[in-house]
Short mmCIF file of C-alpha atoms and ligand atoms in Angstrom, two decimals:
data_model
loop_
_atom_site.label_atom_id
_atom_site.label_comp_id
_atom_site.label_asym_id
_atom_site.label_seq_id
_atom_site.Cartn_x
_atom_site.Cartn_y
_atom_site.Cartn_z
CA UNK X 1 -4.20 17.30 30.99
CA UNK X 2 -4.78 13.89 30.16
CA UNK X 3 -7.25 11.97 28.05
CA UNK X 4 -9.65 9.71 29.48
CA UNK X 5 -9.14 6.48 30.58
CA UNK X 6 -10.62 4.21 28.59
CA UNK X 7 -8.03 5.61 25.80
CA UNK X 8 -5.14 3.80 27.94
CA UNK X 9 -3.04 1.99 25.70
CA UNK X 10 -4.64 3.24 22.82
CA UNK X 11 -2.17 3.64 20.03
CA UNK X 12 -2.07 3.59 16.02
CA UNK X 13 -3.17 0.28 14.37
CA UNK X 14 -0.62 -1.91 14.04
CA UNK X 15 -1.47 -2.19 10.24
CA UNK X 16 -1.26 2.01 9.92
CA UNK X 17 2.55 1.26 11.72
CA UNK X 18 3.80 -1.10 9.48
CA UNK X 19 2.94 1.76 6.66
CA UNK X 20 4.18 4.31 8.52
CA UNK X 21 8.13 4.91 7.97
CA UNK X 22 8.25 2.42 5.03
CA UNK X 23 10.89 2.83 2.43
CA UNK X 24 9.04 4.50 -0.56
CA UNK X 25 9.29 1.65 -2.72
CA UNK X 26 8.12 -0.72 -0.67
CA UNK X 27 5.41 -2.88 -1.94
CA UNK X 28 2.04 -3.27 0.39
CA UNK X 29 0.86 -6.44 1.10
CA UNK X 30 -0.65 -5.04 4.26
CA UNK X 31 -4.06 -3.22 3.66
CA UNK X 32 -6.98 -4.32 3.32
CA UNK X 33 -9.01 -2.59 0.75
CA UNK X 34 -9.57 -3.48 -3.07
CA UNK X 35 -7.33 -1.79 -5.27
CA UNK X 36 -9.34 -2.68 -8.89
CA UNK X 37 -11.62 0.27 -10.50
CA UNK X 38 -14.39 2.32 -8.79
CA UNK X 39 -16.82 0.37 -10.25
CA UNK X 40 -18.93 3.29 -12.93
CA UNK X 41 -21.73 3.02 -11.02
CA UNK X 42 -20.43 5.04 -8.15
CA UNK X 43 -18.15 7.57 -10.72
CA UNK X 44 -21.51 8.71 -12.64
CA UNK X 45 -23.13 8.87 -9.39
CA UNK X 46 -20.36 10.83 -7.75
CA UNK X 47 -20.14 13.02 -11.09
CA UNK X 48 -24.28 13.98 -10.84
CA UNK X 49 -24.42 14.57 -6.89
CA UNK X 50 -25.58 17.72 -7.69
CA UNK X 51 -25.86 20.63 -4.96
CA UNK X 52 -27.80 18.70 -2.53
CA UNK X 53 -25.46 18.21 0.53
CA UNK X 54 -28.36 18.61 3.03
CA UNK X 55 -28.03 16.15 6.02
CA UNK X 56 -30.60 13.98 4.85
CA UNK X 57 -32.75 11.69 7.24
CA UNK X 58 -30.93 10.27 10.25
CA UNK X 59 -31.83 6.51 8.88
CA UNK X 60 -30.35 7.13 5.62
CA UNK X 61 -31.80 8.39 2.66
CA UNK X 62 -34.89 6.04 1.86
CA UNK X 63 -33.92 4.87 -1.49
CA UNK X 64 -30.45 3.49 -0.51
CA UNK X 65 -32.62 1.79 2.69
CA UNK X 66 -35.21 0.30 0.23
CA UNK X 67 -32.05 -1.37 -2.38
CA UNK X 68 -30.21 -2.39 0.78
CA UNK X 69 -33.25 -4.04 1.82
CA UNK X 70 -33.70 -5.43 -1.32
CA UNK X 71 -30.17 -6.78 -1.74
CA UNK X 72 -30.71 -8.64 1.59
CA UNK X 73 -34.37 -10.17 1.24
CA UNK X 74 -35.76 -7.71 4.01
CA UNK X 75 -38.21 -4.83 4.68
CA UNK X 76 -36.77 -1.34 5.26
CA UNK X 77 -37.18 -0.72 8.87
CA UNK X 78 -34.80 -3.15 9.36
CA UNK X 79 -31.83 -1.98 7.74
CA UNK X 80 -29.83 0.56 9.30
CA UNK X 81 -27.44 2.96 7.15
CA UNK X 82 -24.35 3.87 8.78
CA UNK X 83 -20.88 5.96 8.23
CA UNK X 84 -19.53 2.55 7.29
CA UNK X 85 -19.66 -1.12 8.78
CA UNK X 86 -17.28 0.61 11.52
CA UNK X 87 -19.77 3.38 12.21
CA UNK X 88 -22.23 0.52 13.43
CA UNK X 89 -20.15 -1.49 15.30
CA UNK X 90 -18.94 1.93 17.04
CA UNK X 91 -22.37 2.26 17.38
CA UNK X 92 -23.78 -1.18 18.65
CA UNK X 93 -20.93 -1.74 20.76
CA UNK X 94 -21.73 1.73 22.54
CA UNK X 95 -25.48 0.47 23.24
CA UNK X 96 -25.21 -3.16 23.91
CA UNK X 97 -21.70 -3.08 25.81
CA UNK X 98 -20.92 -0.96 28.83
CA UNK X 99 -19.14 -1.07 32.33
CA UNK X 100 -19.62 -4.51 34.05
CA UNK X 101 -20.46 -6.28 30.83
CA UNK X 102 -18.06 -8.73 28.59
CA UNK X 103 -17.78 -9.05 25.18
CA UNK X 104 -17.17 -12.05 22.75
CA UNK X 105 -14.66 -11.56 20.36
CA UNK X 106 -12.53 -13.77 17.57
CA UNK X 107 -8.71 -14.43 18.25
CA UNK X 108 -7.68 -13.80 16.02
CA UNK X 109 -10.01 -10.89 14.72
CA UNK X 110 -10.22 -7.32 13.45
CA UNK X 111 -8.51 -5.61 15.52
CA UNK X 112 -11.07 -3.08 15.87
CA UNK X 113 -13.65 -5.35 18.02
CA UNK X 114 -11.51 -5.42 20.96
CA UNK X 115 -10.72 -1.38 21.06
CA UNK X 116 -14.33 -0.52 20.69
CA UNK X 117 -15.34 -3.04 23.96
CA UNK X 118 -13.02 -0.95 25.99
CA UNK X 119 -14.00 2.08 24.53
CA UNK X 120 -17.89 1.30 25.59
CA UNK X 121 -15.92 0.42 29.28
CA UNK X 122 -16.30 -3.27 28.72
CA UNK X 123 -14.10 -6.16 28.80
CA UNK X 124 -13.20 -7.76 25.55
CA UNK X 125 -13.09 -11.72 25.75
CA UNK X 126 -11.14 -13.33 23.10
CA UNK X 127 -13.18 -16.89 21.53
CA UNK X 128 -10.49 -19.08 19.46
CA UNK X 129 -11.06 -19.80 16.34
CA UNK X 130 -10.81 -23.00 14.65
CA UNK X 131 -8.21 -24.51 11.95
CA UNK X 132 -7.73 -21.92 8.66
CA UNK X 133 -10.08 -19.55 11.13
CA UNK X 134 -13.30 -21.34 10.31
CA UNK X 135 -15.84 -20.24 13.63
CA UNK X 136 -15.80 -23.05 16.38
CA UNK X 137 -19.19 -23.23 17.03
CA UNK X 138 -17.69 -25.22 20.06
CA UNK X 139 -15.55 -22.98 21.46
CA UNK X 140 -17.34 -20.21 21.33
CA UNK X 141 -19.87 -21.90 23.41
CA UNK X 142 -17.35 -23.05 25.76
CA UNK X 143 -16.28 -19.17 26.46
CA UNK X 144 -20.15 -18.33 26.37
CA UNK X 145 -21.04 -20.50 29.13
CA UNK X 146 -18.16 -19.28 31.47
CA UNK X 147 -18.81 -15.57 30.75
CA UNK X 148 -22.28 -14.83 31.95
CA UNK X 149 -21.69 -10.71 32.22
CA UNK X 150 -21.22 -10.99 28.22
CA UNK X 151 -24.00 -9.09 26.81
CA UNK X 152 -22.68 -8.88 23.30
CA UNK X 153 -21.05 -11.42 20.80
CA UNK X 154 -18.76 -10.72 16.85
CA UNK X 155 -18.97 -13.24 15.13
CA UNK X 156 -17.12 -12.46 11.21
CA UNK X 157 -17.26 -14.58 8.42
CA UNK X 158 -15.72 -14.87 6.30
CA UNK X 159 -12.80 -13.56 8.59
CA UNK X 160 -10.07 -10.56 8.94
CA UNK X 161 -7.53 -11.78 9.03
CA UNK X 162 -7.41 -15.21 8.56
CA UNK X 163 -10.36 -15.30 5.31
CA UNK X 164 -11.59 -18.73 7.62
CA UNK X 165 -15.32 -19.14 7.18
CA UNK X 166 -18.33 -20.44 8.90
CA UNK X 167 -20.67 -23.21 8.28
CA UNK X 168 -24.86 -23.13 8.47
CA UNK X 169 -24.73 -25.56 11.27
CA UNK X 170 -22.42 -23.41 13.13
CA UNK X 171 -23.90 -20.06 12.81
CA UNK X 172 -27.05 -21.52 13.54
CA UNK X 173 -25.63 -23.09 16.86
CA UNK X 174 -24.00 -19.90 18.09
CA UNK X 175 -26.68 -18.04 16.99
CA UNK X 176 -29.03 -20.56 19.71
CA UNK X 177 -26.42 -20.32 22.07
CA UNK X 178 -26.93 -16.23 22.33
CA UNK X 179 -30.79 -16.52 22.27
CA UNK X 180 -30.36 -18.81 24.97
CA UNK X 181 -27.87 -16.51 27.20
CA UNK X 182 -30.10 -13.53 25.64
CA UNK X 183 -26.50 -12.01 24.53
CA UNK X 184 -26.52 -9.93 21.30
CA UNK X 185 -25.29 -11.57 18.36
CA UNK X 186 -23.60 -9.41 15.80
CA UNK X 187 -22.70 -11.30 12.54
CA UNK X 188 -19.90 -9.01 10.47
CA UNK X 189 -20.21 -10.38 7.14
CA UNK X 190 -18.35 -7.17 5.43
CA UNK X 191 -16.31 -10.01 3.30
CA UNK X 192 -19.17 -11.85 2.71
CA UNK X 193 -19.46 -11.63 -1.31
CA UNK X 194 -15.94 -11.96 -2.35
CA UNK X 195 -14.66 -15.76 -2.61
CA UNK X 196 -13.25 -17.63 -4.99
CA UNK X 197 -14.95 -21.03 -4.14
CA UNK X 198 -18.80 -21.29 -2.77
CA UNK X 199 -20.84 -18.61 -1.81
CA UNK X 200 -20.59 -18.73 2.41
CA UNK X 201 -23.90 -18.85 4.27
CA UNK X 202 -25.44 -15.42 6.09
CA UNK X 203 -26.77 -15.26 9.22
CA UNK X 204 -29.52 -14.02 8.48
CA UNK X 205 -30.43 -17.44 6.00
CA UNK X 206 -29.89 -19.92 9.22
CA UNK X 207 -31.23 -18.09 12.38
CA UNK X 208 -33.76 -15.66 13.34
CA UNK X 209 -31.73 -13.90 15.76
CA UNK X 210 -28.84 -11.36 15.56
CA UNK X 211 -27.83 -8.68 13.52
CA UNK X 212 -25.60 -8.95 10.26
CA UNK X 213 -23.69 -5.85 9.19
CA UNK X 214 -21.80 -5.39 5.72
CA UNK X 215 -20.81 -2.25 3.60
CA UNK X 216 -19.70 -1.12 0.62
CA UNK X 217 -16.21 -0.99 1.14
CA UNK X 218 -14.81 -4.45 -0.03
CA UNK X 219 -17.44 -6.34 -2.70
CA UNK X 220 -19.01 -2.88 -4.11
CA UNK X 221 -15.05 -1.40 -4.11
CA UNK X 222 -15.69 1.93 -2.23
CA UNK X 223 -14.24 1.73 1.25
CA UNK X 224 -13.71 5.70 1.13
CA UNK X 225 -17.60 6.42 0.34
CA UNK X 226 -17.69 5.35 4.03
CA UNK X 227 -21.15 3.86 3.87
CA UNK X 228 -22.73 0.28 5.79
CA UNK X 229 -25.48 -1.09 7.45
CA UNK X 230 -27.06 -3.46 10.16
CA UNK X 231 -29.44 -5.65 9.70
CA UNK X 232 -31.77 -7.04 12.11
CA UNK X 233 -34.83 -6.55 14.34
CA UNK X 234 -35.40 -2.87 14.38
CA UNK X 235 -35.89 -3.20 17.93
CA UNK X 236 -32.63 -4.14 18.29
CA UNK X 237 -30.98 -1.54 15.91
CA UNK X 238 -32.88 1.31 17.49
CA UNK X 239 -30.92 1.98 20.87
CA UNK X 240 -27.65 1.59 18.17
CA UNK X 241 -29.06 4.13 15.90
CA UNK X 242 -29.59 6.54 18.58
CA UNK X 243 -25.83 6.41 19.02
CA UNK X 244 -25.25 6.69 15.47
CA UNK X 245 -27.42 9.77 15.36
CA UNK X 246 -25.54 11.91 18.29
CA UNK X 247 -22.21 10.49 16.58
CA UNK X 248 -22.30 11.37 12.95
CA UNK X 249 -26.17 12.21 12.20
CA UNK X 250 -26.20 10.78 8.76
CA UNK X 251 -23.66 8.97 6.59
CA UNK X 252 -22.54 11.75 4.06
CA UNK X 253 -25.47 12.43 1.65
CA UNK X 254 -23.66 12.40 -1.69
CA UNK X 255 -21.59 9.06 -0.59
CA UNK X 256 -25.18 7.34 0.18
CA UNK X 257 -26.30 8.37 -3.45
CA UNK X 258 -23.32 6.65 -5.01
CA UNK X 259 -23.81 3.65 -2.60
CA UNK X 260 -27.42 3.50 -3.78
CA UNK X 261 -26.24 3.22 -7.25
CA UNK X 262 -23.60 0.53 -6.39
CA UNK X 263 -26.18 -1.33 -4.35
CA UNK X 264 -28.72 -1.19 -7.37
CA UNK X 265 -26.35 -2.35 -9.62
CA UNK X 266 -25.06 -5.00 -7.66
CA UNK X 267 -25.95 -7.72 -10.57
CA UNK X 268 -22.70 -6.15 -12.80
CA UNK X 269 -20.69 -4.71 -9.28
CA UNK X 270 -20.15 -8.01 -8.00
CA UNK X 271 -19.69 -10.49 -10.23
CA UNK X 272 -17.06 -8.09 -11.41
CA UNK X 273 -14.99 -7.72 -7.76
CA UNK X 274 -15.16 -11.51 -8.00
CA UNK X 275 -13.62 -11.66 -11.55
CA UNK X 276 -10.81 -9.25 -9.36
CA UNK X 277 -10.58 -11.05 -6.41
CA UNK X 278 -10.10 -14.34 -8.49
CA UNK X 279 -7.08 -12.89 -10.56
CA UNK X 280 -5.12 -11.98 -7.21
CA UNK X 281 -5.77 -15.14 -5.70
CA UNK X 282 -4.21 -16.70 -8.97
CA UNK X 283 -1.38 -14.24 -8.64
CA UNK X 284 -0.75 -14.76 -5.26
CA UNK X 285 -1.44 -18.96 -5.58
CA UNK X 286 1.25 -18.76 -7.98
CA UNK X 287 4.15 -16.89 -6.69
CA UNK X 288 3.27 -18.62 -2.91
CA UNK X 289 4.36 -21.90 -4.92
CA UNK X 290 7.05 -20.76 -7.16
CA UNK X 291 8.72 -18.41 -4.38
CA UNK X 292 7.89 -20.24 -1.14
CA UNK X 293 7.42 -23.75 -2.15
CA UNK X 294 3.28 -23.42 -0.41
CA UNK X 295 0.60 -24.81 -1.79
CA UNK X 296 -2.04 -22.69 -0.55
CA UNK X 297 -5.76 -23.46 -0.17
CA UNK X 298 -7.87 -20.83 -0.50
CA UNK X 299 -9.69 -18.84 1.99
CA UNK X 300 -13.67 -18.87 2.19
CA UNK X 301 -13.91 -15.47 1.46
CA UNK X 302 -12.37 -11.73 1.87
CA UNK X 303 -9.11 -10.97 0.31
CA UNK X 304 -6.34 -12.32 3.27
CA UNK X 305 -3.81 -15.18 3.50
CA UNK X 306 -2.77 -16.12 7.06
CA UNK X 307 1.40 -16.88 6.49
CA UNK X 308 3.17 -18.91 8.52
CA UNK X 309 6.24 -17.48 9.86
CA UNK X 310 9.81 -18.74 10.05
CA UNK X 311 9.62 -20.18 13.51
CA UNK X 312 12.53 -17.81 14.85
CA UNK X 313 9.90 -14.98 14.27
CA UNK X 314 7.56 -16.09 16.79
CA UNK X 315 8.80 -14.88 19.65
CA UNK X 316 9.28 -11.05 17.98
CA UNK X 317 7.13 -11.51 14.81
CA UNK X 318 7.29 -7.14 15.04
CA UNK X 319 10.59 -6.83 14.50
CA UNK X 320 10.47 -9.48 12.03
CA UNK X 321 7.94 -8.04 9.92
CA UNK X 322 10.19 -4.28 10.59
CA UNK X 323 12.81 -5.80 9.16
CA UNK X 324 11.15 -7.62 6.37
CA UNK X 325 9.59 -4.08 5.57
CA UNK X 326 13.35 -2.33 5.62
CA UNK X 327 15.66 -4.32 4.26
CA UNK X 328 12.84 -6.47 1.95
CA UNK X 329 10.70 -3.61 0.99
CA UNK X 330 7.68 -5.62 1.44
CA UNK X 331 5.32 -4.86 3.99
CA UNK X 332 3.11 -7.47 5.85
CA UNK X 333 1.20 -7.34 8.86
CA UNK X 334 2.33 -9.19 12.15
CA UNK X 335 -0.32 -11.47 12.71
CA UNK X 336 -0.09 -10.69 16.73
CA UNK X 337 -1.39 -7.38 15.87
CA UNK X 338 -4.85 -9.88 15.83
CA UNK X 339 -4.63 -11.61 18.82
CA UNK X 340 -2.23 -13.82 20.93
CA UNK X 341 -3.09 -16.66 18.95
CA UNK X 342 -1.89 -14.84 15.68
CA UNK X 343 1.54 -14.99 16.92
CA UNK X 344 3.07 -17.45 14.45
CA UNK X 345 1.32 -15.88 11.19
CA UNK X 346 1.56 -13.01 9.26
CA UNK X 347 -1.47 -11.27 7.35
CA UNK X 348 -1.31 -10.70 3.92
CA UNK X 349 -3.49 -9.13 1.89
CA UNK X 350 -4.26 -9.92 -2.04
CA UNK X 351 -6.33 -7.04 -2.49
CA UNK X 352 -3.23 -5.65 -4.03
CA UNK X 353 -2.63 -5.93 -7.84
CA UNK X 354 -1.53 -8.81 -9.02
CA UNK X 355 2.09 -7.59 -10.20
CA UNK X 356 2.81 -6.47 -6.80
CA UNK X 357 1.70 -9.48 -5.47
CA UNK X 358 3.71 -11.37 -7.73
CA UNK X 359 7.04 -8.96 -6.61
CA UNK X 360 5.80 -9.04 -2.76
CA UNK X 361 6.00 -12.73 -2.68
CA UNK X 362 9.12 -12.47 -4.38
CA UNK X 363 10.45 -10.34 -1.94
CA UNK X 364 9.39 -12.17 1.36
CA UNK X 365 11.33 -15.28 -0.68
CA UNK X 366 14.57 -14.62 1.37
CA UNK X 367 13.51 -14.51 4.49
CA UNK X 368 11.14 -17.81 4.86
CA UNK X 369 14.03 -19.60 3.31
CA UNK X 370 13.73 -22.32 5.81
CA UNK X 371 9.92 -22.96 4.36
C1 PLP G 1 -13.92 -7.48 9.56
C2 PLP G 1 -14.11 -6.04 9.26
N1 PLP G 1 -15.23 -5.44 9.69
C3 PLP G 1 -15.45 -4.14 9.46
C4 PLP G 1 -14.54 -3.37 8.78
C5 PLP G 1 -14.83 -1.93 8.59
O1 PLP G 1 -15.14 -1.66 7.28
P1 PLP G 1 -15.99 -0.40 6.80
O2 PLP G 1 -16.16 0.50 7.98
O3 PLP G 1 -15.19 0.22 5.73
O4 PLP G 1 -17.29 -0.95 6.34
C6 PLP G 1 -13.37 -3.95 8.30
C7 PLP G 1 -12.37 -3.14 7.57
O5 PLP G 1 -11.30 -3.55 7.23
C8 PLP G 1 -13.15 -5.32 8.55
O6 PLP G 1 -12.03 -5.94 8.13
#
């Protein structure tokens, strides 16, 4: 027997691999989820689910809909609640992508977004980013215009895994651009409230078109609750949530009841991942100057550094980062594992605490000597 076809070349994430095998000690600079306190919120509301593990309405129970809503400045029916951000984009990308048809994606980006275009059958078509991984409205428009089959466009800001940004203008130029070519724009913005600088623009401020997604996994601190949304014209949502429906039904009832309380007490949740974010970025500002000799500018928002690599890594940055894992006990992810383009980088991520990022560095010291 043999799976299906579309699996070809399907293998574990390059970010599971680097985990997998590592010497026990190890520290992990590799994953990418927030490592400070369940925020109480979601503990009482996990304590006092009660007995009710019914499935619950296929759009989400109504009350995490209505803060969701609230949170973004829009009515109900167009919010969709999904088995987190990934459960839409599974979902979107199965109704707006399909045999024959191309989609946009960042290089470098998440590596999901170019798995789940050949999982709908589709093609994925890498769009380069610009300097520090800031969208190019430019460039994207450039691939745009010689990819007419494209009928769907990711767009993520602030990025994985480069933490580059996007401005108004821009968003509101691609987001033209995809009106024009009557592509679907989808705007992941899971990053979107954690930054140490200015707050970075949404989507949905600067254009009427597209859909945004986010989830409470990175600025509300509970990736496992396994809980998102889209945003947009319900129209748009609808085919989407029919996928989500046949795929999962419902995200988990007793996870949407402790998103609902994150999401209604967003005025304490955030401010507090921010006060987190801020002390790893010190951490990791710090030791990237004492150990390294960088002076590194921060990103525009999520929780990753994009590290240059000794220049005798670029042509096998995998067994480079293997070997920093082994004999370093560090573990970073190859930025190649992102795209061609991430070939010279490495990802790290400062979602860690701040003494291991502080020892991490340390331990990466040796082997960017030349830096
Ligand atoms: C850019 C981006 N989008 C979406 C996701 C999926 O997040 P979740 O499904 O937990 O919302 C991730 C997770 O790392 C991500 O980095």
């Amino acid at each position: 027997m043999k799976p299906a076809a579309r699996l070809d070349g399907l293998g574990l994430s390059p970010i599971r691999m680097m985990n997998l095998g590592a010497p026990p000690d190890a520290i992990s600079l590799g994953l990418g989820e927030p490592t400070w306190p369940l925020p109480a919120a979601a503990s009482r509301a996990l304590a006092s689910s009660g007995n009710d593990c019914s499935y619950g309405p296929n759009a989400g129970i109504p009350e995490l809909r209505g803060a969701v809503a609230a949170f973004h400045g829009v009515s109900p029916d167009r919010v969709m609640l999904t088995a987190g951000s990934q459960g839409a984009l599974f979902a979107l990308f199965q109704a707006w992508a399909g045999p024959g048809s191309e989609v946009l994606v960042p290089d470098p980006g998440f590596l999901a977004y170019p798995v789940l275009a050949r999982l709908a059958g589709a093609v994925p078509v890498p769009y380069q980013l610009g300097p520090g991984g800031n969208l190019d409205a430019d460039s994207f428009m450039a691939v745009l215009a010689s990819h007419p089959r494209a009928t769907l466009a990711i767009i993520n800001h602030p990025g994985n895994p480069c933490g580059g940004g996007a401005t108004a203008a821009s968003l509101a130029r691609v987001a033209e651009a995809c009106r024009n070519a009557d592509i679907l724009l989808v705007s992941d913005e899971v990053y979107r409230e954690l930054y140490t600088g200015d707050r970075p623009p949404s989507l949905l401020e600067v254009a009427d078109y597209g859909l945004v997604l986010s989830s409470v996994s990175k600025a509300w601190g509970a990736p496992g609750l396994r809980v998102g949304w889209a945003i947009g014209d319900p129209a748009l949502l609808e085919p989407a949530r029919l996928v989500h429906n046949f795929m999962t039904t419902a995200a988990a009832r007793p996870s949407q009841q402790a998103a609902l309380a994150l999401v209604a007490d967003s005025a304490t949740v955030i401010p507090e991942a921010r006060a987190a974010l801020r002390a790893r970025w010190n951490a990791l500002e710090a030791a990237l100057l004492s150990n390294l000799g960088i002076h590194a500018v921060p990103p525009a928002g999520a929780f990753y550094y994009w590290l240059p690599l000794p220049r005798e890594a670029h042509a096998d940055p995998l067994s480079f980062c293997l070997k920093v894992r082994d004999e370093g006990r560090v573990i970073i992810v190859p930025g190649l594992a992102f795209g061609e383009r991430g070939r010279p980088f490495a990802r790290i991520s400062f979602a860690g605490t701040p003494e291991d990022l502080n020892e991490g560095i340390k331990r990466l010291a040796p082997y960017f000597a030349c830096h």
